[in-house]
Tab-separated table of C-alpha atoms in Angstrom:
chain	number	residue	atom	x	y	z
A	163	UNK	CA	179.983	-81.198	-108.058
A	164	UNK	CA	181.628	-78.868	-105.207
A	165	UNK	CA	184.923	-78.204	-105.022
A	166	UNK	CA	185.362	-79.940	-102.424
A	167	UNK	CA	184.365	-83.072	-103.515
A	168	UNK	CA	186.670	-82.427	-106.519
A	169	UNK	CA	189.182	-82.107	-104.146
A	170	UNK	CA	188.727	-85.828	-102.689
A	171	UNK	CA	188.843	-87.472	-106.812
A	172	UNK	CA	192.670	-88.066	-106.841
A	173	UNK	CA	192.955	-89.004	-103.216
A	174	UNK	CA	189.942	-91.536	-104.136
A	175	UNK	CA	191.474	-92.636	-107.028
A	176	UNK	CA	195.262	-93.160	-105.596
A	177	UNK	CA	193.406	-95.255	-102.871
A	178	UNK	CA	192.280	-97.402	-105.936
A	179	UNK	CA	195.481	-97.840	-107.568
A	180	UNK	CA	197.279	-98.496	-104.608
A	181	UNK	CA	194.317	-101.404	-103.713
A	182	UNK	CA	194.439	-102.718	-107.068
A	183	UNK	CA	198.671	-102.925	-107.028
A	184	UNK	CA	198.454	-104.611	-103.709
A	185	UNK	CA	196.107	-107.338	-105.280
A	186	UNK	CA	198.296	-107.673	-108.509
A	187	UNK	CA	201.501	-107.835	-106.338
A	188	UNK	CA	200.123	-110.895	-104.164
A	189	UNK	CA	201.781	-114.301	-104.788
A	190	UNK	CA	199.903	-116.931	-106.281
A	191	UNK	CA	199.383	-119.957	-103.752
A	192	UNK	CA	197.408	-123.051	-103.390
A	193	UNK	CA	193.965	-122.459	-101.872
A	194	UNK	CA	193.399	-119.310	-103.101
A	195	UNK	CA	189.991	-119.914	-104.467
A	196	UNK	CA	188.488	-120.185	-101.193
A	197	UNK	CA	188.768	-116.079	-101.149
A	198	UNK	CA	189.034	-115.200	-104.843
A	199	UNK	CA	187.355	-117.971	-106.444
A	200	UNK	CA	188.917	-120.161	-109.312
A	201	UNK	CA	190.541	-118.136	-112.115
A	202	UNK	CA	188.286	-118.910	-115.348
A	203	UNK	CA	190.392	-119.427	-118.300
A	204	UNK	CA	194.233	-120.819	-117.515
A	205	UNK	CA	196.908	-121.980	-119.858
A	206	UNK	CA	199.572	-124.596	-119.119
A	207	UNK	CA	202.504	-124.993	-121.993
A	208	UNK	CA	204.048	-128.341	-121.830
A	209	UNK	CA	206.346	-130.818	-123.477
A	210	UNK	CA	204.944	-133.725	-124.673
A	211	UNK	CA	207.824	-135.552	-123.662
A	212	UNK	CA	207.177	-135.140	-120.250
A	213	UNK	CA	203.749	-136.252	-119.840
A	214	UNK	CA	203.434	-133.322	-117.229
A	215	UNK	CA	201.108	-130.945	-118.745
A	216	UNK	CA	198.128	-132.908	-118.228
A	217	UNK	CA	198.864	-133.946	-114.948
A	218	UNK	CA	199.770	-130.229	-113.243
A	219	UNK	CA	196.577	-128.668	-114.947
A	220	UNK	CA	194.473	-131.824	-113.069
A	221	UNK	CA	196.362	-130.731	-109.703
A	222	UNK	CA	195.406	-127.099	-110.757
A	223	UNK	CA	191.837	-127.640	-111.444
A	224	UNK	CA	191.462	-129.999	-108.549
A	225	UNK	CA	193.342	-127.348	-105.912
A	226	UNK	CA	190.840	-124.595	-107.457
A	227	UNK	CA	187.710	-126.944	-107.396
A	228	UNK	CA	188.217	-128.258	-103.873
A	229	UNK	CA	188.731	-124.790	-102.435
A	230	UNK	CA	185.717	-123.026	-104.518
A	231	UNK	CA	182.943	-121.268	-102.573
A	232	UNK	CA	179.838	-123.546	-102.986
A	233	UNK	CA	177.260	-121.360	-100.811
A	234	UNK	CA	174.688	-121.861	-103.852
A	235	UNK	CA	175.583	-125.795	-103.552
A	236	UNK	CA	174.672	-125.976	-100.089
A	237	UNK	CA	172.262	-128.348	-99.132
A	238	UNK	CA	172.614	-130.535	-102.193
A	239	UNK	CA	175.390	-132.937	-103.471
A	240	UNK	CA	177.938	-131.665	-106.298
A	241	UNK	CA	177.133	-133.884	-108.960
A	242	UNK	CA	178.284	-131.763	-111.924
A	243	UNK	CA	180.420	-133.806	-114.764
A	244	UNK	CA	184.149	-132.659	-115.472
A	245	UNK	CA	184.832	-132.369	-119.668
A	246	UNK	CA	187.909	-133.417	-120.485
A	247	UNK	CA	188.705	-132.465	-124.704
A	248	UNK	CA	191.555	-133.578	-126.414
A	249	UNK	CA	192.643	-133.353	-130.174
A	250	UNK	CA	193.613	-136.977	-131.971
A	251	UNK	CA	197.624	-135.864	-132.574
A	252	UNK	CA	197.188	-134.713	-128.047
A	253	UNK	CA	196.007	-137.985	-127.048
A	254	UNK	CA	198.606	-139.974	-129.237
A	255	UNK	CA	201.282	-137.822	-127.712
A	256	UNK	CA	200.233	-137.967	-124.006
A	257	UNK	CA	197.569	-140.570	-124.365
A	258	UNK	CA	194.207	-140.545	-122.762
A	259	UNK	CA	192.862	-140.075	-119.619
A	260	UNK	CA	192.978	-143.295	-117.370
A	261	UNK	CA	190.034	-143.101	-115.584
A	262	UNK	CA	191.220	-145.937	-112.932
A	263	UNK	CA	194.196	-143.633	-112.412
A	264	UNK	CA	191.762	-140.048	-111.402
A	265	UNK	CA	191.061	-138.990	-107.872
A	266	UNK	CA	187.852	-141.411	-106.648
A	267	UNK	CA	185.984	-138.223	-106.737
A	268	UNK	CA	186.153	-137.889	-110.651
A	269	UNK	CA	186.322	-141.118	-111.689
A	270	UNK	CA	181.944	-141.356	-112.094
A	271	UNK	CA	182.220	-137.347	-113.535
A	272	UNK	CA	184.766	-137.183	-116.110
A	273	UNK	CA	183.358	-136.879	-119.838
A	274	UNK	CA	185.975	-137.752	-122.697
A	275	UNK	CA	185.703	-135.812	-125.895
A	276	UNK	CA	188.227	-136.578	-128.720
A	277	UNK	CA	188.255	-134.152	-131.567
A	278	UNK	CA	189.809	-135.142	-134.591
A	279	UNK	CA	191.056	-130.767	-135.535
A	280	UNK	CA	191.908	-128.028	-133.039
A	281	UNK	CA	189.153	-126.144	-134.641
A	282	UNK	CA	186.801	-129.118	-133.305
A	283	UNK	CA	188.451	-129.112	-129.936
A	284	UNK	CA	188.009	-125.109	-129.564
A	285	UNK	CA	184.415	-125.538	-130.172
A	286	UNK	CA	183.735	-128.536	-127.949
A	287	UNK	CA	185.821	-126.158	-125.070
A	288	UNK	CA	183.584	-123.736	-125.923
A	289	UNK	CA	180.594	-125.153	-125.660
A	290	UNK	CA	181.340	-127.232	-122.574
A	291	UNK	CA	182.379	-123.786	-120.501
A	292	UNK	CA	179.024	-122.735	-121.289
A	293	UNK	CA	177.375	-125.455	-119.378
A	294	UNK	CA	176.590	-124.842	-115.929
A	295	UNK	CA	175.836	-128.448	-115.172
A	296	UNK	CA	179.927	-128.739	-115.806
A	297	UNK	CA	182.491	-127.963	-112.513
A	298	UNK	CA	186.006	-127.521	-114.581
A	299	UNK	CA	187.038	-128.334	-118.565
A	300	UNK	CA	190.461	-129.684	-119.321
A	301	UNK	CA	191.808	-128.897	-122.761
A	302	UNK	CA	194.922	-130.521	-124.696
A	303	UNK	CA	195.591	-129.174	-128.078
A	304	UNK	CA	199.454	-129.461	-129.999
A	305	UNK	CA	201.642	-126.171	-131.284
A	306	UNK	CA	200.158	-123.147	-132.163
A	307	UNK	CA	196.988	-124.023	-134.331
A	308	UNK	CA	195.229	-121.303	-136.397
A	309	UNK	CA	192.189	-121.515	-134.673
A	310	UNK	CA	193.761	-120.521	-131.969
A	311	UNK	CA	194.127	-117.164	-132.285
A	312	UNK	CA	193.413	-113.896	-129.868
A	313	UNK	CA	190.220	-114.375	-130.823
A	314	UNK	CA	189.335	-117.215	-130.374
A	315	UNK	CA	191.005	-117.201	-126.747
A	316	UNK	CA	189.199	-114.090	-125.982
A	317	UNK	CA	185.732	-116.190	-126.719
A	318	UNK	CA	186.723	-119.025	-124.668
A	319	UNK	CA	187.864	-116.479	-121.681
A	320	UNK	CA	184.647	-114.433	-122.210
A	321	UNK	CA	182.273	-117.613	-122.118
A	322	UNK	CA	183.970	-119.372	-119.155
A	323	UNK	CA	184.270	-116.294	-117.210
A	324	UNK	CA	180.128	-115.553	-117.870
A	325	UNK	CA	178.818	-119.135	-116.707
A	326	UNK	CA	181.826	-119.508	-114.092
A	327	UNK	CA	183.104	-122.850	-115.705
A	328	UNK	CA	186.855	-123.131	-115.473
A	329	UNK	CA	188.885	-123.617	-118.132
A	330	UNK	CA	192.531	-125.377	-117.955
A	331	UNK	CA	193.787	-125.193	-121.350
A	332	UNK	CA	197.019	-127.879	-121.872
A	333	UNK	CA	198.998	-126.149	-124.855
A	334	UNK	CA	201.677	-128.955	-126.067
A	335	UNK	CA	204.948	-128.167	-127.733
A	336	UNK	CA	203.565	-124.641	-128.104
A	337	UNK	CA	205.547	-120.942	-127.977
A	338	UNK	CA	204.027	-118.343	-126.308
A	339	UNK	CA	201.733	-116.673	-128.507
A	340	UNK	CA	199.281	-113.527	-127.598
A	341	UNK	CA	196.574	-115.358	-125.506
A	342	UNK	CA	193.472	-113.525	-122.672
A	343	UNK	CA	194.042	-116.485	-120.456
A	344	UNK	CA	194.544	-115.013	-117.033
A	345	UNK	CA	197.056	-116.835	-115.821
A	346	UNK	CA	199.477	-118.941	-118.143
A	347	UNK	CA	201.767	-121.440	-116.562
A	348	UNK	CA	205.102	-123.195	-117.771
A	349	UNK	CA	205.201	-126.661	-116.759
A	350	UNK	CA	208.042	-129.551	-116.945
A	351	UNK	CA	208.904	-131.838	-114.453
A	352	UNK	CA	210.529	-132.288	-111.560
A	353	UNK	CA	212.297	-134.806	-108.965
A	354	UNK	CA	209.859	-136.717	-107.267
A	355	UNK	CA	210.630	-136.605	-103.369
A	356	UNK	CA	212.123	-139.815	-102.070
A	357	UNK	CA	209.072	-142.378	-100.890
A	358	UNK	CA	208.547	-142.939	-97.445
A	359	UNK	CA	208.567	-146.304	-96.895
A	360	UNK	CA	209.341	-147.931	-100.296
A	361	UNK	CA	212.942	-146.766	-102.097
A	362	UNK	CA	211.803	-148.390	-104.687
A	363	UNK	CA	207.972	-147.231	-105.776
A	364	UNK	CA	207.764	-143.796	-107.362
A	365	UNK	CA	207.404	-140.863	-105.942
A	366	UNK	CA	204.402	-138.162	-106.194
A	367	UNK	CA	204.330	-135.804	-108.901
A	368	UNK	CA	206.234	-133.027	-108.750
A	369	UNK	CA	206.187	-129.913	-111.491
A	370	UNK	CA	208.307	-126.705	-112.207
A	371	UNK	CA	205.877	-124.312	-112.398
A	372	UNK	CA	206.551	-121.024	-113.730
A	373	UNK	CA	203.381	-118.307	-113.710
A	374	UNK	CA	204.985	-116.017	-116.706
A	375	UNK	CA	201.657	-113.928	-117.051
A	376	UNK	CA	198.943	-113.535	-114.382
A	377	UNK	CA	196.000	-110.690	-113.911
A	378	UNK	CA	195.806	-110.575	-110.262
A	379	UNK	CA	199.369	-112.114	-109.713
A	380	UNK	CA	202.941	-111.486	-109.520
A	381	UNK	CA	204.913	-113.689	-111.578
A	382	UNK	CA	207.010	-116.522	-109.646
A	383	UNK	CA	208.198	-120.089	-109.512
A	384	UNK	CA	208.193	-122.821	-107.013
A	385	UNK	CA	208.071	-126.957	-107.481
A	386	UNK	CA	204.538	-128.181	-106.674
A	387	UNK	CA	204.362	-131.349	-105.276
A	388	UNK	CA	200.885	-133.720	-105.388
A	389	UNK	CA	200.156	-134.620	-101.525
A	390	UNK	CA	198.055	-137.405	-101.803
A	391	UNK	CA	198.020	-138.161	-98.057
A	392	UNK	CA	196.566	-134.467	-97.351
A	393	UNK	CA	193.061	-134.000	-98.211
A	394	UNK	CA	192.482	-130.370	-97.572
A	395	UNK	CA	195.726	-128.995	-99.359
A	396	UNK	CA	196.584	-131.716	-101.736
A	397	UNK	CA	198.775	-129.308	-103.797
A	398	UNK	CA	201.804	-127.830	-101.832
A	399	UNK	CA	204.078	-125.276	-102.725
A	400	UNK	CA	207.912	-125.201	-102.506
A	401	UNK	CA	210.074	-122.529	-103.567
A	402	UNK	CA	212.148	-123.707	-106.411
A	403	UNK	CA	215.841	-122.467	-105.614
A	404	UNK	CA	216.980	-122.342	-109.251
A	405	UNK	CA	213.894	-119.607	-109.655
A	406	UNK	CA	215.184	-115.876	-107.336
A	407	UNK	CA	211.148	-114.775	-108.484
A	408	UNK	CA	210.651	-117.668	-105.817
A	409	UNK	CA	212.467	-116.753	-102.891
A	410	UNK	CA	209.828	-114.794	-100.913
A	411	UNK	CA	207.402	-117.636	-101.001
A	412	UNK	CA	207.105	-118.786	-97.692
């Protein structure tokens, strides 16, 4: 190598770092998977109390689905199944999937799995994010089992990252514990906006969503609100003024 080229290394290489702190420093919004694709491996903590946890990782996975490149789809009609897993002690907590109640595009897709220990569930997550004939896998599994340890979160990340099946991984009643997911959310819920026409009817689902660990993200904040009368952005961001990390959100 000639000195000159030598010369060019760190100016290459502070180029890099300055690229790479520009992409970690960009806010996470909805529709981002049209340029950057859907992130493969997500955790959502939740109360069980709530009932939310289930229902923001659906608005996730649908807002990262919906927006996901399909140039090797073209020409033929998505027909991959969704996989949604669930322990016994999740479903008797938040109950099961309603199937009447999912988005008329899932209703003929969704798979339910019911695993009677988290050790069950982990492999059945596994497993499914291996299948390329799956789009996304939702996960629900209570506290802070064994099983799931680094390691076994570092499989799940690896394998759903390699075959490009998401995974949206609903950890109830958990604490934070050391985890590869690449982007963990905190859910609970929030005031539904007022309804339109009917004071009476509830409103759309609304979450306080806090990204507290990201890899191409800045942490932040904001209430996401369900749209159902929007097709293209169904999940809309609004800065939650109770969070300052939320303010610049536009």
């Amino acid at each position: 190598m000639s000195r000159s080229d030598m010369s060019l290394d760190p100016l290459a290489a502070r180029c890099d770092i300055a690229a790479l702190s520009a992409r970690r420093s960009a806010r996470w919004r909805p529709g981002l998977a049209v340029a950057q694709g859907p992130v493969c491996h997500s955790e959502i903590f939740a109360s069980s109390t709530e009932a939310g946890g289930s229902g923001a990782a659906l608005a996730l996975a649908l807002d990262d689905w919906r927006h996901a490149p399909r140039a090797a789809e073209a020409g033929r009609q998505d027909r991959r199944a969704v996989l949604w897993v669930q322990t016994r002690e999740a479903a008797r907590l938040s109950g099961r999937p309603y199937r009447a109640g999912l988005p008329a595009e899932l209703r003929h897709r969704l798979i339910h799995v019911l695993a009677g220990k988290p050790e069950d569930a982990l492999f059945a997550l596994e497993e499914a994010v291996r299948c390329r004939e799956v789009a996304f896998v939702i996960g629900e599994v209570t506290g802070n089992p064994r099983g799931l340890d680094f390691t076994a979160s570092r499989r799940l990340t690896l394998a759903a990252e390699r075959h490009g099946v998401p995974l949206y991984l609903v950890r109830l009643d958990a604490a934070r514990d050391l985890s590869s997911a690449r982007m963990r959310w905190d859910i609970r819920a929030a005031r539904s906006a007022p309804p339109e026409w009917n004071a009476q009817a509830p409103g759309a689902p609304a979450w306080h969503a806090e990204l507290f660990r990201a890899r191409g993200h800045a942490p932040g904040a904001w209430v996401l609100r369900e749209d159902t009368g929007l097709e293209s952005e169904p999940l809309q961001p609004v800065a939650d003024p109770s969070q300052r990390t939320a303010s610049a959100l536009n």
